[in-house]
CSV table of C-alpha atoms in Angstrom, one decimal:
chain,number,residue,atom,x,y,z
A,93,MET,CA,6.2,-10.9,5.1
A,94,ASP,CA,7.5,-9.0,8.4
A,95,ALA,CA,10.7,-9.8,5.8
A,96,PHE,CA,10.7,-7.1,3.7
A,97,SER,CA,9.5,-4.8,6.5
A,98,ARG,CA,12.5,-2.0,5.3
A,99,ASN,CA,10.3,-2.0,1.8
A,100,LYS,CA,6.7,-2.0,2.3
A,101,TYR,CA,5.8,-2.1,-1.2
A,102,LEU,CA,7.2,-5.8,-1.8
A,103,THR,CA,4.1,-7.4,-0.1
A,104,VAL,CA,2.2,-5.8,-2.6
A,105,ALA,CA,4.6,-7.6,-4.9
A,106,ILE,CA,4.8,-10.7,-4.1
A,107,GLY,CA,0.7,-10.4,-4.6
A,108,HIS,CA,0.9,-10.1,-8.2
A,109,ALA,CA,3.9,-12.9,-7.9
A,110,PRO,CA,3.8,-16.6,-9.7
A,111,ALA,CA,3.1,-18.6,-6.6
A,112,SER,CA,6.6,-21.0,-7.1
A,113,ILE,CA,8.3,-17.8,-7.1
A,114,MET,CA,6.1,-16.5,-3.8
A,115,LYS,CA,6.5,-20.0,-2.0
A,116,GLU,CA,10.7,-19.7,-2.8
A,117,LEU,CA,11.2,-16.6,-1.5
A,118,LEU,CA,9.5,-17.3,1.2
A,119,GLN,CA,11.1,-20.0,2.0
A,120,TRP,CA,14.5,-19.1,1.4
A,121,VAL,CA,14.2,-15.6,3.5
A,122,ARG,CA,12.9,-17.8,6.2
A,123,ARG,CA,16.5,-20.1,6.0
A,124,TYR,CA,18.5,-16.8,5.4
A,125,LYS,CA,16.3,-15.4,9.4
A,126,ALA,CA,17.3,-19.0,10.5
A,127,LYS,CA,20.8,-18.6,9.5
A,128,PHE,CA,21.9,-15.0,10.0
A,129,GLY,CA,19.0,-13.8,12.7
A,130,PHE,CA,17.9,-11.0,11.3
A,131,GLU,CA,15.8,-10.1,8.2
A,132,PHE,CA,16.8,-10.2,4.6
A,133,ILE,CA,17.5,-6.8,3.8
A,134,THR,CA,17.0,-5.4,0.4
A,135,SER,CA,17.2,-2.2,-2.0
A,136,THR,CA,16.6,-4.3,-5.2
A,137,GLU,CA,13.7,-2.7,-6.8
A,138,THR,CA,10.5,-4.3,-5.6
A,139,TRP,CA,9.4,-5.5,-9.2
A,140,PHE,CA,12.4,-7.8,-9.6
A,141,LEU,CA,11.5,-10.6,-7.1
A,142,GLN,CA,13.2,-13.2,-9.3
A,143,LYS,CA,16.4,-11.1,-8.9
A,144,ILE,CA,15.8,-10.7,-5.0
A,145,LEU,CA,15.1,-14.7,-5.1
A,146,ASP,CA,18.4,-14.9,-6.3
A,147,GLU,CA,20.1,-12.0,-4.1
A,148,VAL,CA,18.6,-14.1,-1.4
A,149,LYS,CA,19.9,-17.4,-2.5
A,150,GLU,CA,23.4,-15.4,-3.5
A,151,ARG,CA,24.0,-13.9,-0.1
A,152,TYR,CA,22.5,-17.4,1.8
A,153,GLU,CA,26.0,-18.6,1.1
A,154,ASN,CA,28.1,-15.4,3.0
A,155,THR,CA,29.7,-15.8,5.9
A,156,LEU,CA,28.1,-14.0,9.2
A,157,VAL,CA,31.2,-11.0,8.8
A,158,ILE,CA,30.3,-11.0,5.3
A,159,GLU,CA,26.6,-10.7,5.1
A,160,LEU,CA,26.5,-8.2,8.2
A,161,ASP,CA,28.7,-5.9,6.2
A,162,ILE,CA,26.1,-6.2,2.8
A,163,ALA,CA,23.0,-5.9,5.5
A,164,ALA,CA,24.4,-2.9,6.8
A,165,TRP,CA,25.0,-1.0,3.0
A,166,GLU,CA,21.4,-1.8,1.9
A,167,GLU,CA,19.9,-0.7,5.0
A,168,PHE,CA,22.4,2.4,4.2
A,169,LYS,CA,21.1,3.1,0.8
A,170,LEU,CA,17.8,2.6,1.8
A,171,ILE,CA,17.6,5.1,5.0
A,172,GLU,CA,19.2,7.3,1.9
A,173,HIS,CA,16.4,6.9,-0.4
A,174,GLY,CA,13.9,7.3,2.6
A,175,LEU,CA,15.8,11.1,3.4
A,176,GLU,CA,16.2,11.9,-0.9
A,177,ARG,CA,12.2,11.7,-0.9
A,178,LEU,CA,12.1,13.2,2.2
A,179,TRP,CA,14.0,16.1,1.5
A,180,GLU,CA,12.4,16.4,-2.0
A,181,ARG,CA,8.8,16.6,-0.2
A,182,LEU,CA,9.8,19.0,2.5
A,183,SER,CA,11.2,20.8,-0.9
A,184,ARG,CA,7.9,20.6,-2.5
A,185,SER,CA,6.6,21.6,0.6
A,186,ASN,CA,8.9,25.0,0.9
A,187,ILE,CA,8.3,26.5,-2.8
A,188,GLN,CA,4.6,25.6,-3.0
A,189,LYS,CA,4.5,27.5,0.4
A,190,ALA,CA,6.8,30.4,-0.6
A,191,SER,CA,4.9,31.0,-4.1
A,192,LYS,CA,1.5,31.4,-2.0
A,193,GLU,CA,2.9,34.4,0.1
A,194,PRO,CA,2.9,37.8,-1.3
A,195,GLY,CA,6.1,39.0,-2.7
A,196,GLU,CA,7.2,42.5,0.1
A,197,VAL,CA,6.9,45.7,-1.7
A,198,VAL,CA,10.4,47.3,-1.3
A,199,PRO,CA,10.3,50.7,-2.0
A,200,ASP,CA,12.9,52.9,-5.2
A,201,SER,CA,16.1,52.8,-3.5
A,202,MET,CA,17.6,54.6,-6.5
A,203,GLU,CA,17.6,58.8,-6.5
A,204,GLU,CA,15.9,60.6,-9.4
A,205,GLU,CA,20.2,61.5,-10.1
A,206,ASP,CA,20.7,58.5,-10.5
A,207,VAL,CA,18.8,57.5,-13.2
A,208,VAL,CA,20.5,57.7,-17.1
A,209,SER,CA,18.5,58.5,-19.5
A,210,SER,CA,18.6,56.1,-23.0
A,211,ASP,CA,20.7,59.0,-24.3
A,212,GLY,CA,23.7,58.2,-21.8
A,213,SER,CA,21.9,62.2,-20.8
A,214,HIS,CA,21.5,62.2,-16.9
A,215,GLU,CA,17.5,63.0,-16.7
C-alpha cells in the first residue's frame, strides 16, 4: 500500500474498510499512478475513505500540470502538519525537563532601607 506512504495510518484504516471500497480505492490509486507517474498524495484524514476515493477519482481528471500543483500543496500540508506535531512534542519535552530541574536560588537584592512598611513609613 505504498500509494499512501505519506500517511502510515491509512493502511490500518483500509484494513477495516468494506472490501468494495478497499478494492475500488486500490484500483483508482493504481490508475492515478499510471497516468501521472507518482503516488496519490492526500492530507484527507484516513477514516474518510469514501472521501479519499472521491478525491482520487476527481483528481484523476486533472492535467499533469494541475495535478502536480495539487500534489505539491498536499505534500506541503503533510510536511507542515508533521512539523507542527514535532514542535508540540519538543515543546512538551522541554517543559517537562524544565519543571524537573531545581529552580535557581537568587539572594534578596533589596536593601533594608528600600523596604517600606505597610503603613507607608520606612522601617
